[in-house]
Short mmCIF file of C-alpha atoms and ligand atoms in Angstrom, two decimals:
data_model
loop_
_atom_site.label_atom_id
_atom_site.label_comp_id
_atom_site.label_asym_id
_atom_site.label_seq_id
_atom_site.Cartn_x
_atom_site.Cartn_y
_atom_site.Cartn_z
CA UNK T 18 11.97 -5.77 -60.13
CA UNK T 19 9.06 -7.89 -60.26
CA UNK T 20 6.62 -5.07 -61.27
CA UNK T 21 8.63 -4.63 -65.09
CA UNK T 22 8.87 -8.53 -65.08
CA UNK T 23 5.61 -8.44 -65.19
CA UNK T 24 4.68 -6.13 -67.77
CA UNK T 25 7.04 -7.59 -70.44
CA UNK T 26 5.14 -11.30 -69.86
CA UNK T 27 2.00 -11.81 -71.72
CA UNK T 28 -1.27 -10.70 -70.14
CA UNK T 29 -2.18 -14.57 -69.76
CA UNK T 30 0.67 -15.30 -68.10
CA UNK T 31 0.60 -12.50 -65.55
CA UNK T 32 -3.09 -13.10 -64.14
CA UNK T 33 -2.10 -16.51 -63.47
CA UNK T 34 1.00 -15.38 -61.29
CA UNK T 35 -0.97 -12.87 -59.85
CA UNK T 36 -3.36 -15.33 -58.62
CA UNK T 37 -0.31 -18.17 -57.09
CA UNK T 38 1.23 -15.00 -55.09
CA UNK T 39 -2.20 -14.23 -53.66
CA UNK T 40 -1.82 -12.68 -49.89
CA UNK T 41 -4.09 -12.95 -47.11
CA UNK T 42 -6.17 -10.40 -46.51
CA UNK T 43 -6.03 -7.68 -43.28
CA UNK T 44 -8.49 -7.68 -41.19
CA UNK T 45 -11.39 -5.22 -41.02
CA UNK T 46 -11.44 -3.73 -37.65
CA UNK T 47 -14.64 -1.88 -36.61
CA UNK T 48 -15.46 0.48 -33.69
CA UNK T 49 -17.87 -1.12 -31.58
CA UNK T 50 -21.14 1.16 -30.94
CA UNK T 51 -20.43 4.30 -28.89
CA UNK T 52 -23.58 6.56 -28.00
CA UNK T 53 -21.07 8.68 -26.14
CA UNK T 54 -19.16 11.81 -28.45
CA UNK T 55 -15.95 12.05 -28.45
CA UNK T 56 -15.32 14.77 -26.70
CA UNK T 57 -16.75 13.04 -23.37
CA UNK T 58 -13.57 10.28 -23.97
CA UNK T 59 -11.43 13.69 -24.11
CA UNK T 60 -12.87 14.50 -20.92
CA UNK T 61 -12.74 11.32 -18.94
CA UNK T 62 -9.37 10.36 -19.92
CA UNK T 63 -7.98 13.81 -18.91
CA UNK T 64 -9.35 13.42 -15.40
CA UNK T 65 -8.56 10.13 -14.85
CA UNK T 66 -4.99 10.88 -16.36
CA UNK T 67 -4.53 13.76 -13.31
CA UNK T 68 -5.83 10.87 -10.86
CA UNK T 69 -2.96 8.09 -12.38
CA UNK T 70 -0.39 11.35 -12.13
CA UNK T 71 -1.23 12.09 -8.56
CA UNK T 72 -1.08 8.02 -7.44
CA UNK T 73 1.26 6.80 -9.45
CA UNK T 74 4.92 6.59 -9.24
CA UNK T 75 6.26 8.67 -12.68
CA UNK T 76 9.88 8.50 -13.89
CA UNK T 77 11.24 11.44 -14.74
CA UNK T 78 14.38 10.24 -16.83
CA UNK T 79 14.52 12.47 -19.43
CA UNK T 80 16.36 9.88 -22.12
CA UNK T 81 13.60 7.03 -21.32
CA UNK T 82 10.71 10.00 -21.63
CA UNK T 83 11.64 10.75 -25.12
CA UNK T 84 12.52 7.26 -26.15
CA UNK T 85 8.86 6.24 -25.11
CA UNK T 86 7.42 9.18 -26.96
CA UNK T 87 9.24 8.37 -29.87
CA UNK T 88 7.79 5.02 -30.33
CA UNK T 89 4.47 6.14 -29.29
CA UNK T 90 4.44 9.22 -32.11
CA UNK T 91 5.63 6.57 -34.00
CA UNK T 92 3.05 4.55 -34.03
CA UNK T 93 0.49 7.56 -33.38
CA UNK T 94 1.62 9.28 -37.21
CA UNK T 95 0.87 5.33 -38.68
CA UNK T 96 -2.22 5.29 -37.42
CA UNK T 97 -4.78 4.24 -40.71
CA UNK T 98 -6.73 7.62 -41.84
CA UNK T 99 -10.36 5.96 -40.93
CA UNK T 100 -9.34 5.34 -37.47
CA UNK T 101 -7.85 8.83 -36.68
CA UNK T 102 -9.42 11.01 -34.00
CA UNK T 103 -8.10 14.77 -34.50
CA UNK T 104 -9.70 15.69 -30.99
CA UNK T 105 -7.22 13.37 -29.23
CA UNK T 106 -3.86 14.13 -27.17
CA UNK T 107 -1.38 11.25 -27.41
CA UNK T 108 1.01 11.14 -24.47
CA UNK T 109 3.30 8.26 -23.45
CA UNK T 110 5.15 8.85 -19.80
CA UNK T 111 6.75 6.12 -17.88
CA UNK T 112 5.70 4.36 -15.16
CA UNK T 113 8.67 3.83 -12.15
CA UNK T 114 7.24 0.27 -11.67
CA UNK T 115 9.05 -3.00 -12.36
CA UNK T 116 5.92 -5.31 -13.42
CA UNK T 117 5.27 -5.98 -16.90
CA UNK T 118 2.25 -3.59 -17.70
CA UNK T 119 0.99 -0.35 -19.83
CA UNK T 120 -2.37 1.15 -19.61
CA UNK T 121 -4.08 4.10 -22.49
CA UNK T 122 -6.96 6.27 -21.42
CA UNK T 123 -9.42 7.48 -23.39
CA UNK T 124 -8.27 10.30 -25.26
CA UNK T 125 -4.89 9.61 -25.68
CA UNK T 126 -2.87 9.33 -22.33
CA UNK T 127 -0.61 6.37 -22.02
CA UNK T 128 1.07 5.03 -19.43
CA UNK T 129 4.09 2.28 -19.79
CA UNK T 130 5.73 0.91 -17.13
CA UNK T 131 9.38 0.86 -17.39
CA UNK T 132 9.07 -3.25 -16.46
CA UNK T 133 8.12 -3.11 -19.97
CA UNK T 134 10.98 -1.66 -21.31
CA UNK T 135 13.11 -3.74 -18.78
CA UNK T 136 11.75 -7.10 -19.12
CA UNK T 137 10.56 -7.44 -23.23
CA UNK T 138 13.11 -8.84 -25.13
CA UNK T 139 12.83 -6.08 -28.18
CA UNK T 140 11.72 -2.52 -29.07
CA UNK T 141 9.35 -4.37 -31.59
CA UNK T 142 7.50 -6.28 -28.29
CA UNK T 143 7.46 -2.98 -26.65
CA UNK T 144 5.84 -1.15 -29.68
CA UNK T 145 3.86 -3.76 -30.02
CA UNK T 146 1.92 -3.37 -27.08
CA UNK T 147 1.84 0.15 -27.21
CA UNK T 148 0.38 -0.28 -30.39
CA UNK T 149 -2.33 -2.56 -28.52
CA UNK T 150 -3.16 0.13 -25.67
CA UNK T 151 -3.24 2.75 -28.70
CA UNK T 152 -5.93 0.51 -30.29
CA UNK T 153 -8.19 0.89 -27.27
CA UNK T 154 -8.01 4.36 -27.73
CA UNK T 155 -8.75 4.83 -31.27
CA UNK T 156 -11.91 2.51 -31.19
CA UNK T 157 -12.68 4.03 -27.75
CA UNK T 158 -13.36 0.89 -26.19
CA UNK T 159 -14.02 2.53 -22.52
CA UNK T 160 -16.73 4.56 -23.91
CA UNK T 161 -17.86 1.87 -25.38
CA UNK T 162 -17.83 -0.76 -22.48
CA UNK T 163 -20.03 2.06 -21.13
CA UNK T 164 -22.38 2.19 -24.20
CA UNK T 165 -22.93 -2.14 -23.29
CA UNK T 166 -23.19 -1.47 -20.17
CA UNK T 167 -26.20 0.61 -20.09
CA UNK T 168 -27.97 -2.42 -20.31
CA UNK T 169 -26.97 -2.92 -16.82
CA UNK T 170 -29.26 0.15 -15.91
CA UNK T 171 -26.14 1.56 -14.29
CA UNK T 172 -26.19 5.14 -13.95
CA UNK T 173 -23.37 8.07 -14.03
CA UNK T 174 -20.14 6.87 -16.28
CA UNK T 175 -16.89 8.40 -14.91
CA UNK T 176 -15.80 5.67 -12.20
CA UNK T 177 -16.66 2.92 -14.92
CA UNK T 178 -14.76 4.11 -17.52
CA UNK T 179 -12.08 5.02 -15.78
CA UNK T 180 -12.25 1.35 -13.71
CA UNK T 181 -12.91 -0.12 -17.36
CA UNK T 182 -9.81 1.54 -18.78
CA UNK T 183 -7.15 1.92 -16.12
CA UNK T 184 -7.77 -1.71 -14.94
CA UNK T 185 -6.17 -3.81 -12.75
CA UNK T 186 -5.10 -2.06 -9.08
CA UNK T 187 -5.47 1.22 -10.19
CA UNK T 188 -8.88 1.34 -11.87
CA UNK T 189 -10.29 -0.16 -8.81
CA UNK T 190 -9.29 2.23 -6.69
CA UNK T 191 -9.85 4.76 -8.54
CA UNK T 192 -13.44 3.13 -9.19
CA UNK T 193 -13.97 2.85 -5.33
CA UNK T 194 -12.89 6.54 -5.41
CA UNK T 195 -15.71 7.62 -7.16
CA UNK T 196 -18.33 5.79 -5.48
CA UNK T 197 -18.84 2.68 -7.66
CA UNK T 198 -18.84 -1.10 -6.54
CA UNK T 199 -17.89 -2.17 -9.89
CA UNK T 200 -18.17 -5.82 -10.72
CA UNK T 201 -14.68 -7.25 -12.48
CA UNK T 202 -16.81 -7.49 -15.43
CA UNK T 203 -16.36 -3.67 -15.90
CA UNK T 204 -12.79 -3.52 -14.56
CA UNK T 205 -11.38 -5.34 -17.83
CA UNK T 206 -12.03 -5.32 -21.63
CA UNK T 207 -13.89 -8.14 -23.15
CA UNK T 208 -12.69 -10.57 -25.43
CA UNK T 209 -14.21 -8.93 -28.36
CA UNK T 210 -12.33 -5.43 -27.96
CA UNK T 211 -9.19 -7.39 -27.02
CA UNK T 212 -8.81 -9.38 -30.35
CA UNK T 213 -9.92 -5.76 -32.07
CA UNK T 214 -7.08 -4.34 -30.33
CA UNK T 215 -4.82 -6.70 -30.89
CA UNK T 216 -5.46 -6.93 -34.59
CA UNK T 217 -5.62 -3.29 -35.16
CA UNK T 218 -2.50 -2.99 -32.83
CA UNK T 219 -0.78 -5.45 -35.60
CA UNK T 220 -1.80 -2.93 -38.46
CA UNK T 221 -0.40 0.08 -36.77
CA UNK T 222 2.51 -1.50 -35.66
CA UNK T 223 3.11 -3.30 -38.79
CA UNK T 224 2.46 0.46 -41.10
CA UNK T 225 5.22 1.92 -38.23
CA UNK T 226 7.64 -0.74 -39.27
CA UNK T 227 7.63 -3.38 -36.47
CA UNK T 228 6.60 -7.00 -37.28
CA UNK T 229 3.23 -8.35 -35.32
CA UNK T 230 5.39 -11.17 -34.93
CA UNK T 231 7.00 -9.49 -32.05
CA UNK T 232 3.78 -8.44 -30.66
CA UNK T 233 2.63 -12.29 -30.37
CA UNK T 234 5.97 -12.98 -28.82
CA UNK T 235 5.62 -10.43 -26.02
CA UNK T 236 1.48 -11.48 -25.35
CA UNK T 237 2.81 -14.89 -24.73
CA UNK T 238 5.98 -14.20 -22.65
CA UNK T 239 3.43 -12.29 -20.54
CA UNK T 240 1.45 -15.27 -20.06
CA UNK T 241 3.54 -17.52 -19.06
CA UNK T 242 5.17 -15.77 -16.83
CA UNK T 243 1.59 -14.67 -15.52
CA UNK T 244 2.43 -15.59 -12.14
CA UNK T 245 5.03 -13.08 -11.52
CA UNK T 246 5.57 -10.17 -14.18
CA UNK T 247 2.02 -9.49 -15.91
CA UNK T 248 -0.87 -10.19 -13.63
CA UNK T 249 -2.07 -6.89 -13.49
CA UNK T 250 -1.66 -7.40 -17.76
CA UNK T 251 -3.59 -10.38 -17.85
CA UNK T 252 -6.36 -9.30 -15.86
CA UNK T 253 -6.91 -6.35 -17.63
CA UNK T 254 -6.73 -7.97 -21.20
CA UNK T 255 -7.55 -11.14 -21.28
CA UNK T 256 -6.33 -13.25 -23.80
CA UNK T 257 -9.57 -14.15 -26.28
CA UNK T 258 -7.99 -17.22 -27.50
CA UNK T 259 -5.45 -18.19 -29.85
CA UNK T 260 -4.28 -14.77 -29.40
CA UNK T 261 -0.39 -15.90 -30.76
CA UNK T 262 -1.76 -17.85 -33.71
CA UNK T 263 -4.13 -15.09 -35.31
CA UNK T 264 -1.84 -12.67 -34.83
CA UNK T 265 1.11 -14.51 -36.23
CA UNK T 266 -1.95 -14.97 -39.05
CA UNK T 267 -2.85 -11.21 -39.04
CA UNK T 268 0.79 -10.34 -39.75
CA UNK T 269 0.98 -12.60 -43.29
CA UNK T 270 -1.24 -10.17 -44.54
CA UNK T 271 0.90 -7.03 -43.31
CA UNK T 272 3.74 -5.34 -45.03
CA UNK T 273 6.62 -4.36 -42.75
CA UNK T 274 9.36 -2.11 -44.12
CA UNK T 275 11.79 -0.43 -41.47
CA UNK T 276 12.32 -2.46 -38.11
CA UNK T 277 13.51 -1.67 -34.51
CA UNK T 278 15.97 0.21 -32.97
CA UNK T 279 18.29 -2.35 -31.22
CA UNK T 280 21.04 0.41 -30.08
CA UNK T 281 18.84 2.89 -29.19
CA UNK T 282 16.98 0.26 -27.07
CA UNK T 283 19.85 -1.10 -25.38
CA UNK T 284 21.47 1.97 -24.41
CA UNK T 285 17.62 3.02 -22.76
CA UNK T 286 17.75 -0.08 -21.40
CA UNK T 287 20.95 0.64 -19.82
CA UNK T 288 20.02 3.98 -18.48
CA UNK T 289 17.09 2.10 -16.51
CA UNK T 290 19.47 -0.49 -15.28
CA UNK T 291 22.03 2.34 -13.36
CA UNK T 292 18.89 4.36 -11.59
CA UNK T 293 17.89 2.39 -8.24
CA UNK T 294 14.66 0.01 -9.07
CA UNK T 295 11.25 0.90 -10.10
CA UNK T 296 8.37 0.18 -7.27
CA UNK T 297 6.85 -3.08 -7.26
CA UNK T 298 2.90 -3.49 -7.75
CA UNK T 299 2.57 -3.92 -4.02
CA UNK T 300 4.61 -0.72 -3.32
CA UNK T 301 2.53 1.03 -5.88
CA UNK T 302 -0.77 -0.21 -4.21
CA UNK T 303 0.52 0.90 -0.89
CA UNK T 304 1.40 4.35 -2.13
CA UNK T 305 -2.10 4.64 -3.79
CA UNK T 306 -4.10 3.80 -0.56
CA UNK T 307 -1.78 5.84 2.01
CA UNK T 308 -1.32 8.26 -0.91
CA UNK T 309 1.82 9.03 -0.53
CA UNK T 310 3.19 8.25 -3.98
CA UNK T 311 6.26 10.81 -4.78
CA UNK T 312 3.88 13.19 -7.28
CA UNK T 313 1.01 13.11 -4.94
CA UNK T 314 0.71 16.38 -3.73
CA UNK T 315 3.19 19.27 -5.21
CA UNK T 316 6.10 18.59 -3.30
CA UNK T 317 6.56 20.93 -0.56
CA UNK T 318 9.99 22.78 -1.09
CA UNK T 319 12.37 21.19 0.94
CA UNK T 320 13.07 22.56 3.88
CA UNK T 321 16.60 22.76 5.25
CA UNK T 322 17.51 22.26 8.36
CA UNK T 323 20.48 24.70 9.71
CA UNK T 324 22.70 22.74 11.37
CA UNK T 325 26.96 23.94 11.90
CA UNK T 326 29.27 22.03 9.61
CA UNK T 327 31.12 19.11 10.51
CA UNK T 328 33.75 20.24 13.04
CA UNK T 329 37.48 19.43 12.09
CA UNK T 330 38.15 18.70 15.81
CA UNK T 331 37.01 14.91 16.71
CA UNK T 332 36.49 13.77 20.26
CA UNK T 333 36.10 10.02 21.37
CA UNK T 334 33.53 8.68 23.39
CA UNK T 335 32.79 4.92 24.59
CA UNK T 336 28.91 3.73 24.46
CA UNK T 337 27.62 0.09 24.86
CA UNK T 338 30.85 -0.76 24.72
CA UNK T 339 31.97 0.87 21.37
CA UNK T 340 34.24 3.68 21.22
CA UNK T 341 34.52 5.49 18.11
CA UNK T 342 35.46 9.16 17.18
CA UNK T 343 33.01 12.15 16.15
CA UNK T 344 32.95 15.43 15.13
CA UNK T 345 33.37 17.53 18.16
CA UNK T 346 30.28 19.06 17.75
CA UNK T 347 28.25 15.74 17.79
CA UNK T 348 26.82 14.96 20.79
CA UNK T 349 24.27 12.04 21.39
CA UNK T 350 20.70 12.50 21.02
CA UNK T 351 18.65 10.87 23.61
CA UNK T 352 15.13 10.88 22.07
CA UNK T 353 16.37 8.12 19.61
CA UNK T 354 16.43 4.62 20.84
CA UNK T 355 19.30 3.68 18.92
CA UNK T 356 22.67 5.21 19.91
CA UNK T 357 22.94 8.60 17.88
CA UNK T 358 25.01 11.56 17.30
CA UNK T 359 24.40 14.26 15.42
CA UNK T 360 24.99 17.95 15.12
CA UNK T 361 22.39 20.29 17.69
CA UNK T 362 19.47 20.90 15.61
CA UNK T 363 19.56 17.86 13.58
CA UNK T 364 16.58 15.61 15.36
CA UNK T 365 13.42 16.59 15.16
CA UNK T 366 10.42 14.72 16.98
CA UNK T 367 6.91 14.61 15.70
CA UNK T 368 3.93 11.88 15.89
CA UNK T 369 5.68 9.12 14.10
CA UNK T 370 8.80 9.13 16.16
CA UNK T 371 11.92 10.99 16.14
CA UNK T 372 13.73 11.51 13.10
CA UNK T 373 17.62 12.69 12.68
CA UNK T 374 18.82 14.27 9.05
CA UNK T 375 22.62 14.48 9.71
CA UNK T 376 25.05 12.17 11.70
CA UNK T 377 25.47 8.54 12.49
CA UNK T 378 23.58 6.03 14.31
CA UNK T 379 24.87 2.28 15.30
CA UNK T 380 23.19 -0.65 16.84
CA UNK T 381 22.56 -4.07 16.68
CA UNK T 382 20.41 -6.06 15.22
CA UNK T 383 19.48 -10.22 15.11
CA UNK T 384 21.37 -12.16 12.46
CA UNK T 385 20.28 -15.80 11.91
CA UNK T 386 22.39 -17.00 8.76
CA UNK T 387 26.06 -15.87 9.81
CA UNK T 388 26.17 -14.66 5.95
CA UNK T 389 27.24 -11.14 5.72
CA UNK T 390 25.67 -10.31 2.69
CA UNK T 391 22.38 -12.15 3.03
CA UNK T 392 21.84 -10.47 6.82
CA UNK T 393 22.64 -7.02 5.00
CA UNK T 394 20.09 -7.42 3.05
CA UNK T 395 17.38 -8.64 5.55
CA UNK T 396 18.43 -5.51 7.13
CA UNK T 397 17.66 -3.25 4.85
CA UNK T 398 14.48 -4.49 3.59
CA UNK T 399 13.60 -4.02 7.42
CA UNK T 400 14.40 -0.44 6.73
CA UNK T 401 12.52 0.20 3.99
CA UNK T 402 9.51 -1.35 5.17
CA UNK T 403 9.16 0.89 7.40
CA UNK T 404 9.95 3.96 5.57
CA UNK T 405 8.76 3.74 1.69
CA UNK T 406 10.87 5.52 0.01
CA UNK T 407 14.24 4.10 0.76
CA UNK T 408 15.76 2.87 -2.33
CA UNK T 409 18.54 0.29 -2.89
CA UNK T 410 19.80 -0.76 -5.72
CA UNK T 411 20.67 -4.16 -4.01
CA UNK T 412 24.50 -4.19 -4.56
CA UNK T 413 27.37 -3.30 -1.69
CA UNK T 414 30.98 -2.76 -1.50
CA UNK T 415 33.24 -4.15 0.62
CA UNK T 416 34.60 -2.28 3.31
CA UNK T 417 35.72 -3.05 6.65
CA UNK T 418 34.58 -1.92 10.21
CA UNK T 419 36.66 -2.58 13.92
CA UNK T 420 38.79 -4.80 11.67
CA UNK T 421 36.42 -7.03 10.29
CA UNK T 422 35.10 -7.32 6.91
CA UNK T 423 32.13 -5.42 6.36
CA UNK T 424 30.21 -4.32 3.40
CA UNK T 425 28.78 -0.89 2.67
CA UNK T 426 25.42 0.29 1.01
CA UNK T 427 24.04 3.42 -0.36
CA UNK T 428 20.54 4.03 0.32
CA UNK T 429 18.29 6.83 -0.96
CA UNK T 430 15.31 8.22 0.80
CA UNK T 431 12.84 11.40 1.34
CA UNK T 432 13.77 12.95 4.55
CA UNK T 433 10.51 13.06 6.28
CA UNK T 434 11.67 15.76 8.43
CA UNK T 435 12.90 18.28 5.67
CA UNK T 436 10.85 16.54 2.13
CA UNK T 437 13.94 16.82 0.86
CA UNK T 438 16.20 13.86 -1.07
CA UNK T 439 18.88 12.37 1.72
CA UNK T 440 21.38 9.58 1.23
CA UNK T 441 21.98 6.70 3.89
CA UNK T 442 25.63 5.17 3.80
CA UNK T 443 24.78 1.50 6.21
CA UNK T 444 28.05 -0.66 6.66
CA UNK T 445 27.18 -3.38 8.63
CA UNK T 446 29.39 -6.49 9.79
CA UNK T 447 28.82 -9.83 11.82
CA UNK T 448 30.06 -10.04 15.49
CA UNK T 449 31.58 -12.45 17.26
CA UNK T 450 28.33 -13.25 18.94
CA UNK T 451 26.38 -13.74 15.60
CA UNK T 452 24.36 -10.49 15.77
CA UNK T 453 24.37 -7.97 12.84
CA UNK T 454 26.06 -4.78 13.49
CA UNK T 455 25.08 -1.55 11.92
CA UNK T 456 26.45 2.08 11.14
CA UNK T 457 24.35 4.17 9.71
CA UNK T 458 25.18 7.61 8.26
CA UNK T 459 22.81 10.31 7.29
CA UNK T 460 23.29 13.49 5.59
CA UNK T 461 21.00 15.84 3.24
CA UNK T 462 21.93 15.19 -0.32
CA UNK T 463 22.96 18.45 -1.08
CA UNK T 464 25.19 18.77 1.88
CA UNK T 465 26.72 15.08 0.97
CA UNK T 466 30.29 17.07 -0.14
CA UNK T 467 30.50 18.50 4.04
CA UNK T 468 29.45 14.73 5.18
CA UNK T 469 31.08 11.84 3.40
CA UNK T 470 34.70 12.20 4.69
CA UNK T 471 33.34 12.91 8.63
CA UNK T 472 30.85 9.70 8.42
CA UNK T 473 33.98 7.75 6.94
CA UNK T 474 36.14 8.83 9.43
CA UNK T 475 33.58 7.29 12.10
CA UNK T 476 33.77 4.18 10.47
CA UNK T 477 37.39 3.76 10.63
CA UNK T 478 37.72 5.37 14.21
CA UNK T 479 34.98 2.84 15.71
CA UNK T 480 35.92 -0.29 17.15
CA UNK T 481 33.70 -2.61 18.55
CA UNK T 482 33.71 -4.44 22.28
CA UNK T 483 35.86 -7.73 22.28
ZN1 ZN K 23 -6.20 -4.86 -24.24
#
């Protein structure tokens, strides 16, 4: 429309409107110096991306997989034709941790955590910083840190760069892995390659069809809420100043045609929200020093254990005072403290303890509030501190137990007897003489269709001392 407007008005006429309509300007981005060739960024980043695979928690949800590759190929095929690197791999896999954060090697491997997806309000503040960690890659800022750090007479380069790029927990371990005592100064990116990330971030994102706008948005949602969802963000990018305002600046002079998904971001969204929760940082840290993060080793098969089927025939015994009925082929297990019956075969003792994979366990345990669902979940955080990889997803159903109201939970876990994927049922009620009470039922996941009806029928059978 306004292109033949123009060419009917006089030639006067046009300069001058050409010159009221005048737009900013983007920004020339340049790759800081790099004595390093590419191909060593190809190599460092697919080393270090093994390391993050083998210490990091990964989600394997197909639907949020290829909605985060999406975006990233997204962004990836706008990428400006000066800036493109054909030796580079671009892969985007998600991160089973609930903080805020995303990291890029060099070389192409990125890594989002699904916090991000969770906790920024729009696919455009997710792309957006994607399009950020992308920039570090394409103007291969952690060879580069390298390149100025020479300077500091430091010698071999892997542990730096991958320190300098992974940041935050995980570079420093994986810095301390390879030998360095790294200074924080190489752990993060300067100010300088931040802003050049961020503005080339705001070109990509803007040619892929997002607004910067939303990218300023996200940077300072993350910074407010420093404190609790982006620490390990902040530290690794710190903001250079005025980081909203000259991106909000850098986006005047952007075109943006297109925009984001917002149903294909809610339903991913929703996916995430029915799986149990992601790790937190401190979980992941703890993983990465014991390492004992799920994908650490290949998984040993799982190993069943051959136990007889529930037997249709109960049989009723009394013990501390609570009688409840069992299987007839339950008997109880004496190298647990905890009362516990289970079917012959089923406990198996090693260093750590004895360990049972099916049948039920009770017990008490100290309640201090006298509310149900608050001791419940005291409870169970006292369970999975000491084992990992329980997962809750924090929500219980009523039920009742010995005639009380009771609530019950569904936990998942890693059998550490058999490696293999086992579900806890826990009901738990309040007694009369304010202590917690606590049935717990365990059975292999993929014998869960021979187990739930026998561990319900304990529940209803038991009844407690009066
Ligand atoms: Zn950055």
């Amino acid at each position: 429309m306004h292109l033949l407007l123009a060419r009917r008005l006089p030639a006067a006429l046009f300069v001058v409107l050409a010159l009221s309509t005048v737009v900013p300007a983007q920004t020339k981005v340049t790759a800081p110096k790099n004595k390093f060739p590419v191909s060593e960024d190809v190599k460092l980043g697919k080393d270090a991306a093994a390391e993050v695979r083998k210490t990091m928690p990964l989600l394997a949800e197909p639907a949020v997989s290829s909605y985060l590759s999406g975006l990233g190929a997204r962004l990836v095929a706008a990428v400006p034709p000066e800036f493109r690197i054909p030796d580079f791999t671009y892969t985007f896999e998600v991160v089973n941790q609930q903080d805020i954060n995303a990291f890029a090697l060099p070389g192409g491997a990125m890594f989002v955590n699904r916090g991000m997806i969770e906790k920024v309000a729009s696919e455009g503040g997710v792309a957006g910083v994607m399009a950020h960690e992308l920039s570090h890659v394409l103007l291969r800022h952690g060879t580069a840190q390298v390149t100025k750090a020479q300077r500091f007479q430091i010698g071999a380069i892997a542990g730096q760069v991958i320190g300098a790029v992974v940041g935050g927990t995980t570079g420093g371990l994986i810095a301390q892995g390879s030998q360095f005592g790294l200074g924080t100064y190489f752990l993060k990116f300067s100010r300088e390659y931040e802003k050049q990330a961020d503005l080339l971030g705001a070109q990509v994102m803007a040619r892929a069809g997002w607004d910067p706008r939303e990218m300023a948005e996200v940077f300072k949602a993350i910074e407010k809420d420093a404190g609790a969802a982006g620490p390990q963000w902040m530290s690794s990018h710190p903001n250079p100043g005025n980081r909203y305002e000259y991106i909000l600046q850098e986006g005047k002079a952007l075109k943006v045609s297109g925009g984001g998904s917002t149903a294909e971001f809610q339903a991913v969204r929703a996916k995430l929200a029915a799986l149990p929760p992601g790790y937190t940082a401190a979980q992941v840290a703890q993983m990465q020093k014991a390492g004992t993060s799920p994908n650490a080793a290949p998984a040993p098969a799982p190993r069943t254990v051959p136990v007889a089927l529930p037997a249709a025939q109960t049989r009723t015994v009394t013990v501390e005072g609570v009688r409840l009925s069992l299987p007839a082929n339950w008997s109880q297990q004496a190298q647990l403290s905890s009362p516990t019956f289970a079917p012959q075969g089923a406990v198996s003792t090693s260093g750590s303890g004895a360990a049972f994979t099916h049948g039920v366990q009770f017990g008490w345990a100290k309640a201090s509030s006298g509310v149900l669902d608050r001791e419940t979940a005291g409870f169970i955080k006292g369970l999975s501190a000491g084992n990992p990889q329980v997962r809750w997803s924090g929500r219980s159903s009523p039920t009742t137990l010995s005639g009380a109201s009771a609530l019950s939970s569904t936990l998942s876990n890693v059998s550490e007897v058999t490696g293999g994927a086992e579900t806890l049922t826990v009901v738990t009620t309040l007694t009369g003489d304010g202590r917690l009470f606590f049935l717990i039922g365990v059975c292999p996941d993929v014998e869960a269709a021979s187990y739930a009806a026998p561990i319900d029928r304990v529940r209803q059978s038991l009844q407690l001392p009066r």
